[in-house]
Coordinates of C-alpha atoms in Angstrom, one line a residue:
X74 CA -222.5 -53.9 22.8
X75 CA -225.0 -56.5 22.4
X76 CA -227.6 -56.4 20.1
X77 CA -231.2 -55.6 21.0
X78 CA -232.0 -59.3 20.1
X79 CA -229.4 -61.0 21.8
X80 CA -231.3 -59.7 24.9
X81 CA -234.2 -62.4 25.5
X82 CA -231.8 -65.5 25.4
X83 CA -229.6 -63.8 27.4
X84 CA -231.6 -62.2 30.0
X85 CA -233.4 -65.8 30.2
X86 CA -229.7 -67.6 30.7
X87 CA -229.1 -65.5 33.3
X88 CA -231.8 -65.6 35.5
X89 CA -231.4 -69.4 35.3
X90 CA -228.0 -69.2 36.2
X91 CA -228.8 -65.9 38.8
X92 CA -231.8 -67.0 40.2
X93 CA -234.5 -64.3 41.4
X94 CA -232.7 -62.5 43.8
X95 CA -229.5 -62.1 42.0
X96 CA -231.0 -60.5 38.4
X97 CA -232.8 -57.5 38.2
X98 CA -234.3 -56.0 35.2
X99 CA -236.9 -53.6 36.3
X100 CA -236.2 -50.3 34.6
X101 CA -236.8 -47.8 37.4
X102 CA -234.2 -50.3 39.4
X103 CA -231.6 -50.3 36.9
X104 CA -231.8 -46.7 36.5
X105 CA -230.9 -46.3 40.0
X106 CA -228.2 -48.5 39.7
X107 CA -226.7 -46.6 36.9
X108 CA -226.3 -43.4 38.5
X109 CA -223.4 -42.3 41.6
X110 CA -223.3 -39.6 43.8
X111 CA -223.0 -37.2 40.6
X112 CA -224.1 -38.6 37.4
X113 CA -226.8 -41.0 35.7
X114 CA -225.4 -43.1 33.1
X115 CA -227.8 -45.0 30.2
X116 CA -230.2 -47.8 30.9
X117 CA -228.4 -51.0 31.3
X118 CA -229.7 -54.2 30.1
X119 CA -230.0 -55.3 33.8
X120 CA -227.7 -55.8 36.9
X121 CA -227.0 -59.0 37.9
X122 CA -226.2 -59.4 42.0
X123 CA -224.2 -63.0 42.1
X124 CA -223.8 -65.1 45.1
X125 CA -220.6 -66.3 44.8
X126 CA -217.4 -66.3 42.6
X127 CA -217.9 -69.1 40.4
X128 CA -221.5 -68.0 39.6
X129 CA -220.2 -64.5 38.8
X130 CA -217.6 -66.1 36.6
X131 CA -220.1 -67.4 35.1
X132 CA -222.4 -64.9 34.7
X133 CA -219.4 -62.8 33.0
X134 CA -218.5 -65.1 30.9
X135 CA -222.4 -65.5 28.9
X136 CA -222.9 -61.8 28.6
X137 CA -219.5 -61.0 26.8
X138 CA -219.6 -64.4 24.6
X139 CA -222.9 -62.6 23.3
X140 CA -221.2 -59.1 23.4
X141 CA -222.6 -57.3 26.4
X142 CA -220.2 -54.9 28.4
X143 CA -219.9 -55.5 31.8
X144 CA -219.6 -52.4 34.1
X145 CA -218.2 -53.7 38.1
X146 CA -220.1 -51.4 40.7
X147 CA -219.0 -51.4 44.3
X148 CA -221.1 -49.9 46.8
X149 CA -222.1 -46.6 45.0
X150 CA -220.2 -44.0 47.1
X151 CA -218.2 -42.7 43.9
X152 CA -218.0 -39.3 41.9
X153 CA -216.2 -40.0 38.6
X154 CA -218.0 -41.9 37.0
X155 CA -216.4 -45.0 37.2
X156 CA -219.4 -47.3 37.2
X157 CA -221.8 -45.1 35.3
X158 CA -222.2 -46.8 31.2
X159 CA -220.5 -45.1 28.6
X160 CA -224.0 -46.8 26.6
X161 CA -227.1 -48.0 26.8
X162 CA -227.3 -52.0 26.7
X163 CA -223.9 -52.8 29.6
X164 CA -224.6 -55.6 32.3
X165 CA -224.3 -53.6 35.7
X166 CA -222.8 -56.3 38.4
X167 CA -223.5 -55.6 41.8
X168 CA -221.9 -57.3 44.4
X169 CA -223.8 -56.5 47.1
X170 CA -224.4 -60.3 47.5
X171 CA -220.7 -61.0 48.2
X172 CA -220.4 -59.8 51.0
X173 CA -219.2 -62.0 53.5
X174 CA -215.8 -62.2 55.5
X175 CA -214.4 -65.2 54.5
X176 CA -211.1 -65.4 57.1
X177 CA -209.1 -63.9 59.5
X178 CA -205.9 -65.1 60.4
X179 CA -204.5 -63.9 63.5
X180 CA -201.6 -65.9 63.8
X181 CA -200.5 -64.7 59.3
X182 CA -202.3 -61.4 59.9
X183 CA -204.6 -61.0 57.2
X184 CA -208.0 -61.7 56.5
X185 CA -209.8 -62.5 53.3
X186 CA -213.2 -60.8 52.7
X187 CA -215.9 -60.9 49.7
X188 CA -215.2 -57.9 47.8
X189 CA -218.9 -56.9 48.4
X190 CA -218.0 -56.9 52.2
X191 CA -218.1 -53.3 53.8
X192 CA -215.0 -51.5 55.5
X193 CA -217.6 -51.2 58.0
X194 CA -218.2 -54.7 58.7
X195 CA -214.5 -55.8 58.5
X196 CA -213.5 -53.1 61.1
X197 CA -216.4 -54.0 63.3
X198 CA -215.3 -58.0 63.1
X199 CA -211.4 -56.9 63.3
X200 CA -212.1 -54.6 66.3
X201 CA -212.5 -57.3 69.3
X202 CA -209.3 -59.1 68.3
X203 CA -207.5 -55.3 68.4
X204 CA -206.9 -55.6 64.9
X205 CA -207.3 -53.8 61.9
X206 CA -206.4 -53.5 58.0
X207 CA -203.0 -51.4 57.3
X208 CA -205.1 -48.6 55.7
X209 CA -208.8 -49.2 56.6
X210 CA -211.4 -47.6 54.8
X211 CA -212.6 -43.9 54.2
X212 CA -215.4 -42.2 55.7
X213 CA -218.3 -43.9 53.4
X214 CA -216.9 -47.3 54.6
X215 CA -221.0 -47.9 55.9
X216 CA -221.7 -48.4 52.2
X217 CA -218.5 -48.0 50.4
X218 CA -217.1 -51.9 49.7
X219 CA -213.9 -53.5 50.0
X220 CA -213.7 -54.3 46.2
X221 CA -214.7 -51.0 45.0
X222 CA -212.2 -49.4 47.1
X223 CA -209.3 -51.1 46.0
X224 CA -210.7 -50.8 42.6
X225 CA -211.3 -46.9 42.7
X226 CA -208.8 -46.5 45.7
X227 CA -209.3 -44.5 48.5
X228 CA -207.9 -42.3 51.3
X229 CA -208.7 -41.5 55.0
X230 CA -208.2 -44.2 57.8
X231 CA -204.8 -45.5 58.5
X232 CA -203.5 -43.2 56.2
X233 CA -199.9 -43.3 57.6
X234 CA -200.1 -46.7 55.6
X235 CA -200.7 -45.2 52.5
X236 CA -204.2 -45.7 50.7
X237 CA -206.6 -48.5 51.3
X238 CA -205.0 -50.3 47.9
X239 CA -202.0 -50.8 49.7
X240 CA -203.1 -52.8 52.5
X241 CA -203.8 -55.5 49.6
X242 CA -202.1 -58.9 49.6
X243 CA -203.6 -60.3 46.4
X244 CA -207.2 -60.5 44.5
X245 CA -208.9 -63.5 43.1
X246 CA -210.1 -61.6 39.6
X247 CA -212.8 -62.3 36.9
X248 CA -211.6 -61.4 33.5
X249 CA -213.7 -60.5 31.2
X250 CA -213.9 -64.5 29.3
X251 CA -215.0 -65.8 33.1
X252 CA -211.3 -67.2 34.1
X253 CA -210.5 -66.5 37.7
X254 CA -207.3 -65.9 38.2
X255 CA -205.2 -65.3 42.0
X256 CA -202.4 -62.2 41.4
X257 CA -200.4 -63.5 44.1
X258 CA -198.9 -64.8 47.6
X259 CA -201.8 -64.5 50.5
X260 CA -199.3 -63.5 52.8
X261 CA -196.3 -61.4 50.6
X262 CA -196.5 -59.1 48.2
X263 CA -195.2 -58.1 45.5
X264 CA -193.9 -61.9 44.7
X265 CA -192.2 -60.9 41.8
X266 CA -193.9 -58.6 39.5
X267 CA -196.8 -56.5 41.8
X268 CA -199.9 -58.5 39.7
X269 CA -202.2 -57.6 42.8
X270 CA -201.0 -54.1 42.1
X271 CA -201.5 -53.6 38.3
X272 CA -205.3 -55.0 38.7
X273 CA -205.4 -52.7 41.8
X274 CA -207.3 -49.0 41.0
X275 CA -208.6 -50.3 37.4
X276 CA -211.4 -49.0 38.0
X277 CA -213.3 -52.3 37.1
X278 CA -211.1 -52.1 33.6
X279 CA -209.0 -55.0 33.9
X280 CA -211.4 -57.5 35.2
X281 CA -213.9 -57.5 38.6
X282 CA -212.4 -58.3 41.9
X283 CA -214.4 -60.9 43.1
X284 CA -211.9 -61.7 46.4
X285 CA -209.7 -59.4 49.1
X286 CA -207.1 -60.2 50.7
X287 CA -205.5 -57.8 53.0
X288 CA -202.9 -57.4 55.1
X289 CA -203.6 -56.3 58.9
X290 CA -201.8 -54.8 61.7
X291 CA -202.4 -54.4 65.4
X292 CA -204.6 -51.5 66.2
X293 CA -203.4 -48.9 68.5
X294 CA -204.1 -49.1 72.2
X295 CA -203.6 -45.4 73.1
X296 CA -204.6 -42.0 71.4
X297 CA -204.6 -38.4 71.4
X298 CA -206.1 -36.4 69.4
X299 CA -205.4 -32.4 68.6
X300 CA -207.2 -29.2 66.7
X301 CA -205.5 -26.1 65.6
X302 CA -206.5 -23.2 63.9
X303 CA -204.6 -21.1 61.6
X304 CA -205.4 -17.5 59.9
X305 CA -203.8 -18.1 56.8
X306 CA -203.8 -20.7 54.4
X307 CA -200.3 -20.1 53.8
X308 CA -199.1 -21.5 57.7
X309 CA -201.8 -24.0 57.7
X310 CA -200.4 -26.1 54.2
X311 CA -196.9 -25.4 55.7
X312 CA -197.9 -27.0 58.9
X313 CA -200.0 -30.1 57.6
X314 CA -196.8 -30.5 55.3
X315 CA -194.4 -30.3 57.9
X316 CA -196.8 -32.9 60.2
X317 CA -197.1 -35.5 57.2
X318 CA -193.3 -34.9 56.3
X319 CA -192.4 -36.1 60.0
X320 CA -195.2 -39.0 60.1
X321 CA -197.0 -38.3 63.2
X322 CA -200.2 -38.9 63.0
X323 CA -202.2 -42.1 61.7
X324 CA -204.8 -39.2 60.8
X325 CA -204.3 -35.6 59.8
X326 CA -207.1 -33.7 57.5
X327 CA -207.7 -30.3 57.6
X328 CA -210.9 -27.6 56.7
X329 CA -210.9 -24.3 54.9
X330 CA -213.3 -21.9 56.4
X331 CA -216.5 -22.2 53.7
X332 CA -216.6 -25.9 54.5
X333 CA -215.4 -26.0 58.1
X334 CA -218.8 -23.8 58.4
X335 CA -220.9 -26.8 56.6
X336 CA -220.0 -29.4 59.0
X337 CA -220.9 -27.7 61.8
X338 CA -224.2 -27.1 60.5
X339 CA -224.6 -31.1 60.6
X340 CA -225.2 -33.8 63.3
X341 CA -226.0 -32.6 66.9
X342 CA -224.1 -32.5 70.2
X343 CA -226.0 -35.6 71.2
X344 CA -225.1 -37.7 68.7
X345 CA -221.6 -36.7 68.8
X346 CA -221.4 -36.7 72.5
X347 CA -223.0 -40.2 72.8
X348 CA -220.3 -41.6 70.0
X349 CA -217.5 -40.5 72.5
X350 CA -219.4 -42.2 75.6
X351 CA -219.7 -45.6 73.1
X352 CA -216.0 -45.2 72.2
X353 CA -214.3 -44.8 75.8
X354 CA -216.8 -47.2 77.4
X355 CA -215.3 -49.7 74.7
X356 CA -211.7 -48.5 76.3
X357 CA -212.6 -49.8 79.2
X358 CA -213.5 -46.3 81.0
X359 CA -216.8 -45.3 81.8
X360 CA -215.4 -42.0 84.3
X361 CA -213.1 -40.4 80.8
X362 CA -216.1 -41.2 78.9
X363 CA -218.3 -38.7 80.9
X364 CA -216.1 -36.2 80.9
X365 CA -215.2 -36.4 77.3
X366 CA -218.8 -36.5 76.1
X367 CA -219.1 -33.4 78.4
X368 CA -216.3 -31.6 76.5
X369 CA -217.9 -32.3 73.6
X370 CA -221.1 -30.3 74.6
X371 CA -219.5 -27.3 76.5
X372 CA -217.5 -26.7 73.4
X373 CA -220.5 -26.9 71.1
X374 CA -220.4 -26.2 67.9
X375 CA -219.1 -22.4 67.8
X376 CA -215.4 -22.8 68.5
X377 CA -214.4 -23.0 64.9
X378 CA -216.2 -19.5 64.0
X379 CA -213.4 -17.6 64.0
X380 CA -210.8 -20.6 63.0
X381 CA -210.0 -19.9 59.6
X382 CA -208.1 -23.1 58.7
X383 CA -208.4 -25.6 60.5
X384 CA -206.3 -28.6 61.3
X385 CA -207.1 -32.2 63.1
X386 CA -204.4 -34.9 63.9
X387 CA -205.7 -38.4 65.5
X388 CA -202.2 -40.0 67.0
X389 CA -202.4 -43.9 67.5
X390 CA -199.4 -45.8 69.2
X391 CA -199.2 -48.8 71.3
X392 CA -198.3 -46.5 74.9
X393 CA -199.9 -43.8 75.6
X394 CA -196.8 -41.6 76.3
X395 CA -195.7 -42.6 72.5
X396 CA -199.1 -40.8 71.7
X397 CA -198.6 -37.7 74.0
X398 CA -195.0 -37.0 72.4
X399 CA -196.8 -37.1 68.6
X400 CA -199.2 -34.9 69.8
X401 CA -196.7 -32.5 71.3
X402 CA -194.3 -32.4 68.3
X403 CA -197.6 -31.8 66.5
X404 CA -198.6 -28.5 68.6
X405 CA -195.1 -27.2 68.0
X406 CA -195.3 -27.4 64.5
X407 CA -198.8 -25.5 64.7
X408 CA -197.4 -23.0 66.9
X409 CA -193.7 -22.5 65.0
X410 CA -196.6 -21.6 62.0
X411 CA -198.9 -19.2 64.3
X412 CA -201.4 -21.9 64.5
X413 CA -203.6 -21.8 67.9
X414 CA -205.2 -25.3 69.8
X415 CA -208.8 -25.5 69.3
X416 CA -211.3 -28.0 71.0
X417 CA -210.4 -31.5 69.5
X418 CA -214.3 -32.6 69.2
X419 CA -213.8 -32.8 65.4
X420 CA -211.0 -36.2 65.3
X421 CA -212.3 -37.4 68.5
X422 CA -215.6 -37.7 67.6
X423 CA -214.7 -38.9 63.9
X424 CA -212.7 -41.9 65.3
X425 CA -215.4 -42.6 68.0
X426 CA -217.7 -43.3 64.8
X427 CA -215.3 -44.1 61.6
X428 CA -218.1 -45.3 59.8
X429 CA -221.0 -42.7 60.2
X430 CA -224.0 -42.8 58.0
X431 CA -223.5 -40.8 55.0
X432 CA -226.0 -38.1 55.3
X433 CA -222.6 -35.9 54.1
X434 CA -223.6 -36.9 50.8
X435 CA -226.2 -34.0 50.9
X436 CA -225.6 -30.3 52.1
X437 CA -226.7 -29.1 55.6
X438 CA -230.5 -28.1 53.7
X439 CA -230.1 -31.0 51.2
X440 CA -228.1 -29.2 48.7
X441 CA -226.3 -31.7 45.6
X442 CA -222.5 -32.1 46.7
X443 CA -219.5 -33.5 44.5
X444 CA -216.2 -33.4 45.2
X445 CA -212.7 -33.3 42.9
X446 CA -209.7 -33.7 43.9
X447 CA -205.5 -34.0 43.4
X448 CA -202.3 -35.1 45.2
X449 CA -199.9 -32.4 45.1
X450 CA -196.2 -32.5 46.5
X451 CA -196.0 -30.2 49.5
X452 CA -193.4 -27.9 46.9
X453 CA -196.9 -27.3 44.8
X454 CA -199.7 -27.0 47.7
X455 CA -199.8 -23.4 47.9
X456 CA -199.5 -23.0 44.2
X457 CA -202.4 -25.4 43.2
X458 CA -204.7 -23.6 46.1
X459 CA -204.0 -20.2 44.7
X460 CA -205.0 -21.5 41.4
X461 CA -207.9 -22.7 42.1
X462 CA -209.3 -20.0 44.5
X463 CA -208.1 -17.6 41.3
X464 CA -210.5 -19.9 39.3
X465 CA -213.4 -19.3 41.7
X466 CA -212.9 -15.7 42.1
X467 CA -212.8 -15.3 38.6
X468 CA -216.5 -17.3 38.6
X469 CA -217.5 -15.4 41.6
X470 CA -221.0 -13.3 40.0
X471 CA -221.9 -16.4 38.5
X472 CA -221.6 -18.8 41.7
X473 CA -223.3 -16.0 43.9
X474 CA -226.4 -15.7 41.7
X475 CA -226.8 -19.8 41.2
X476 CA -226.2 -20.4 44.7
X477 CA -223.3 -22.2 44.4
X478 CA -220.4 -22.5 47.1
X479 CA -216.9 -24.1 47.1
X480 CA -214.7 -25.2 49.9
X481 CA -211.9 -27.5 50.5
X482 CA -210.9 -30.9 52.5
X483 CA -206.9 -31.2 53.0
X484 CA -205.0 -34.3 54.2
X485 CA -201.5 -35.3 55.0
X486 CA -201.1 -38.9 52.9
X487 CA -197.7 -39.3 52.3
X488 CA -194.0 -37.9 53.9
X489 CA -194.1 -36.2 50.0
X490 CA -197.6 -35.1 49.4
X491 CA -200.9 -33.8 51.1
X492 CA -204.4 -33.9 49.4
X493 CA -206.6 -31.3 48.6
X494 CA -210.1 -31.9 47.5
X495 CA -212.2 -28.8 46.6
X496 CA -216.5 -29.3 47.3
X497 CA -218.9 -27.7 45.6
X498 CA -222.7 -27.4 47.2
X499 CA -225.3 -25.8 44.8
X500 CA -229.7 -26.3 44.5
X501 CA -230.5 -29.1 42.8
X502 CA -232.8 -32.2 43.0
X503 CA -231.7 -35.3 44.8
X504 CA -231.0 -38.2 42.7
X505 CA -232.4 -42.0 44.4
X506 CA -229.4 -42.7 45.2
X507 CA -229.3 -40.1 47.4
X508 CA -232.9 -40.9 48.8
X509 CA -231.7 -44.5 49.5
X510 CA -228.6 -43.5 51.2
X511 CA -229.3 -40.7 53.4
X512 CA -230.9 -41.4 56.9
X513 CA -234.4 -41.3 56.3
X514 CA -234.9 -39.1 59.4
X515 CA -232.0 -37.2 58.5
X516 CA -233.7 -36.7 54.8
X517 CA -237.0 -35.9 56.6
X518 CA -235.3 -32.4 57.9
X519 CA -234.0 -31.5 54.7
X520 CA -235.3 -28.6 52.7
X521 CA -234.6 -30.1 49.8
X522 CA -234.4 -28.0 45.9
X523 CA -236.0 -28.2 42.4
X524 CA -234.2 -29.3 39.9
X525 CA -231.2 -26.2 38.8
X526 CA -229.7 -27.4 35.6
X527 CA -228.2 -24.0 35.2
X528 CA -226.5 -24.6 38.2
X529 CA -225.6 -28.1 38.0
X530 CA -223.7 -26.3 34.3
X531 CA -222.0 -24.1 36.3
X532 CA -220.8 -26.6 39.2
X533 CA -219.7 -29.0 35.7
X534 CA -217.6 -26.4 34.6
X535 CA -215.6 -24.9 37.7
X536 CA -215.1 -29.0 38.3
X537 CA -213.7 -29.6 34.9
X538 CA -211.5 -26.2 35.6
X539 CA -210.0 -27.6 38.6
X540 CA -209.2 -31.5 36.9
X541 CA -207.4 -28.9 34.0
X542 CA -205.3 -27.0 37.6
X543 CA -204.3 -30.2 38.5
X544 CA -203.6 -31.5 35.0
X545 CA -201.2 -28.8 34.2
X546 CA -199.5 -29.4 38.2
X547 CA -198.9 -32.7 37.5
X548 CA -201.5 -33.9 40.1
X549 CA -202.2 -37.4 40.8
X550 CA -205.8 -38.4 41.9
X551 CA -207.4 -41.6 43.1
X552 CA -211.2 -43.3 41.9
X553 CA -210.1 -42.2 38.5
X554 CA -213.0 -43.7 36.5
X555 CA -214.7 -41.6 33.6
X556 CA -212.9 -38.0 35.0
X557 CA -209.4 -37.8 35.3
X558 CA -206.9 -37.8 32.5
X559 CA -204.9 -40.9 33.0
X560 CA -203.4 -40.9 29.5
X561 CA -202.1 -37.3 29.7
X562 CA -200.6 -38.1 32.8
X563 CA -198.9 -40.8 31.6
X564 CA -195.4 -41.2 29.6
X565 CA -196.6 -42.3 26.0
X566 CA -194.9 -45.8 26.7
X567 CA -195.9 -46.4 29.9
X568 CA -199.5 -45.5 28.6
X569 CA -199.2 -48.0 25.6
X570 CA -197.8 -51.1 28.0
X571 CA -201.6 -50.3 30.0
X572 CA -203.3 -50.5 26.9
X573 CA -201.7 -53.5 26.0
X574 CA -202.4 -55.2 29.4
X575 CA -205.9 -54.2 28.6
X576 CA -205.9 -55.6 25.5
X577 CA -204.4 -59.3 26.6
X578 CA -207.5 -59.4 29.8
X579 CA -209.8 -58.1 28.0
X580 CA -209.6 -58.3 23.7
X581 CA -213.2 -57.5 23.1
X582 CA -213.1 -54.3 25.1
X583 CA -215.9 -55.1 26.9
X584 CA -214.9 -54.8 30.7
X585 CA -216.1 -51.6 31.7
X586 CA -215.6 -49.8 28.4
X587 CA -213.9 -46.1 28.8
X588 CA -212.9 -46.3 32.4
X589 CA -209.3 -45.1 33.1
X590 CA -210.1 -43.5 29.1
X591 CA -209.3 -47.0 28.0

């Protein structure tokens, strides 16, 4: 790290190179810059918000010749830690700046983006040519950016294709002595060894991702969508397992009952009827719009009460009868498992609006929320659910008295493997980066909570219990950052080959220090 007297030369290089708009060093602003959706690192030295490539190169390449770490952040959506300092003193980049869309060939199929460009903005330019990246964002996609999703990884749209680090062709990186380097073919990959892939989910570790090229596909012209409910937890993971074993949905995620309950609590009918009417309208028809938006409301928001589990499947193929036969196959696997069809308001009105503001961020009365979460093989689902709820039950008094609750998003991702991703909600204070991220209308309604260190303890330690569940199941986990156990979960050659990669990009240890527990 660099000494406090390297500061003043450097700081005053890099606003010459930076210009005023792309260095801040305003403490209240930095602080906000160093904190994510659960933690607040150390006061950087400042954050530096670069135009372009070559003046990010650049900009990398002063602060580590005098020392300074550098610590990549994308667009702040993240839980682990992976862009909060280990100390006080790091260079935050933001590439906010970077945002543009660069190109998209129709004829290759791909497109090239910024890596400060939005999977919200590349869907909304990809979406007139019917076109769409292989696996295309996850719900925070309004904020969350291309480059800090395929450095942290993610999971939720076009997950039939995998996560979103797979629909990447190859990166133009900055190492952490300024070169740029290109990992690859624009149009192939892997050519030869997977480079694109070994800087892929670094975390920011390996270098900063300063271009994206991904891969796209034709988007669906016909859907169907499909809600089940289940009384078990037992038939509900056999039945998401059985839907992701067979590949029949593009989408398939799933509630248990505490946070089914939370999300009805959010949004209103309007909103989610008048995301339907924008979606069908889109289709071309204004007549299925109307009636769906009037689904929408006659179901309200009671017909997951007495649900249980729940279960949602979004089919996408290019006829619609290819959709309808999904669909079908996908009832009689709920129904072989006792499972009961619901109103499908949930999938329809998620892929009306992939990309809603993220006022999720915050419980239903402004409660703090953080996930965790592990990939399990569908052979350890049940196993790893009933260890966890044994974890909470065992915590019970303590999370009754401090307020704090705990439910669970599932989600087919693989013909091997479905996610679960326990939630924890507890009465706390509201960090800035929730302020600036929230609707401010939506913000306005909350109730909002003093700051509850006793509970945030509590919530630290039923979250560290669950990363030692999955530890010990062999889970694998995505937007690894400062949380997960990487090493553990590695054979100890495997683990030293990383740390020798690391060492060749990056000798002076200085590209986002103790991410990946590098």
């Amino acid at each position: 790290m660099a000494q406090a007297a390297h500061a003043p030369g450097l700081i005053g290089r890099l606003a010459d190179l930076l210009g005023p708009e792309g260095l801040i060093t305003d403490a209240a602003e930095c602080a906000f810059y160093a904190q994510d959706v659960f933690a607040a690192g150390p006061a950087p030295l400042a954050v530096i918000r670069p135009a372009d490539k070559e003046v990010l190169a650049a900009a990398v390449a002063l602060a580590t010749g005098e020392g300074v770490a550098i610590v990549p952040r994308g667009g702040g959506m993240s839980y682990t830690q992976g862009y909060v300092p280990d100390a006080p003193g790091a260079l935050i980049v933001d590439l906010g700046r970077m945002n543009r869309i660069l190109a998209i060939d129709e004829e290759d199929m791909t497109a090239t983006v910024e890596a400060g460009c939005t999977w919200e903005a590349l869907h909304r330019a990809l979406k007139p040519r019917r076109l769409r990246a292989r696996a295309w964002g996850t719900l925070s996609g309004i904020k969350a950016s291309i480059g800090g999703g395929m450095s942290q990884n993610g999971i939720f749209w076009g997950a039939r294709d995998g996560t979103v680090a797979n629909a990447a062709l190859a990166f133009e990186v900055v190492l952490a002595d300024g070169r740029i380097v290109s990992t690859g073919s624009d149009f192939f990959r892997p050519y030869g060894p997977d480079l694109t892939g070994l800087f892929a989910c670094d975390t920011g570790a390996l270098g900063i991702k300063a271009t994206v090229t991904l891969q796209l596909v034709r988007e669906g012209a016909a859907f169907a969508y499909g809600s089940y409910a289940f009384a078990d937890e037992g038939s509900f993971l056999r039945a998401m397992s059985a839907v992701a074993r067979e590949g029949l949905t593009s989408e398939c995620f799933g509630f248990d009952p505490f946070l089914q309950a939370q999300r009805m609590k959010r949004d209103s009918l309007a909103k989610d009827a008048g995301q339907l009417l924008n979606m069908m309208k889109a289709q071309g028809s204004a007549w299925k719009a109307l009636k769906e938006g009037a689904k929408v409301v006659a179901a309200g928001r009671s017909f997951l009460d007495d649900a249980g589990f729940s279960l949602h499947a979004v089919c996408e193929a290019r006829h619609q009868a290819a959709a309808d036969a999904d669909l079908a196959a996908i009832a009689d696997i709920a129904a072989a498992e006792g499972g009961r069809p619901v109103e499908n308001s949930i999938p329809k009105v998620l892929r009306a609006n992939p990309f809603p503001p993220v006022n999720s961020m915050v419980g239903p009365e402004g409660e703090r929320w953080v996930p965790v979460h592990g990939f399990l093989p569908h052979s350890r689902l049940a196993e790893g659910w009933a260890a966890i709820q044994a974890l909470f039950a065992g915590r019970a008094e303590e999370m009754e008295r401090l307020g704090v609750g705990a439910g669970a998003m599932f989600a087919a991702v693989s013909p091997s493997c479905c996610l679960i991703e326990p939630v924890f909600f507890w009465p706390d204070a509201l960090d800035e980066l929730h302020r600036r991220s929230v609707e401010p209308a939506h913000l306005a309604r909350l109730k909002g909570f003093a700051r509850n260190p006793e509970a945030r303890r509590l919530v630290e330690e039923l979250r560290e219990g669950v990363v030692d569940l999955f530890t010990r199941l062999g889970a694998a986990h995505l937007q690894i950052g400062r949380t997960y156990r990487l090493g553990e979960a590695h054979d100890p050659g495997a683990w030293a080959l990383l740390k020798a990669v690391k060492q060749a990009v990056d000798p002076g240890g200085l590209m986002n220090p103790g991410s990946l527990g590098l």
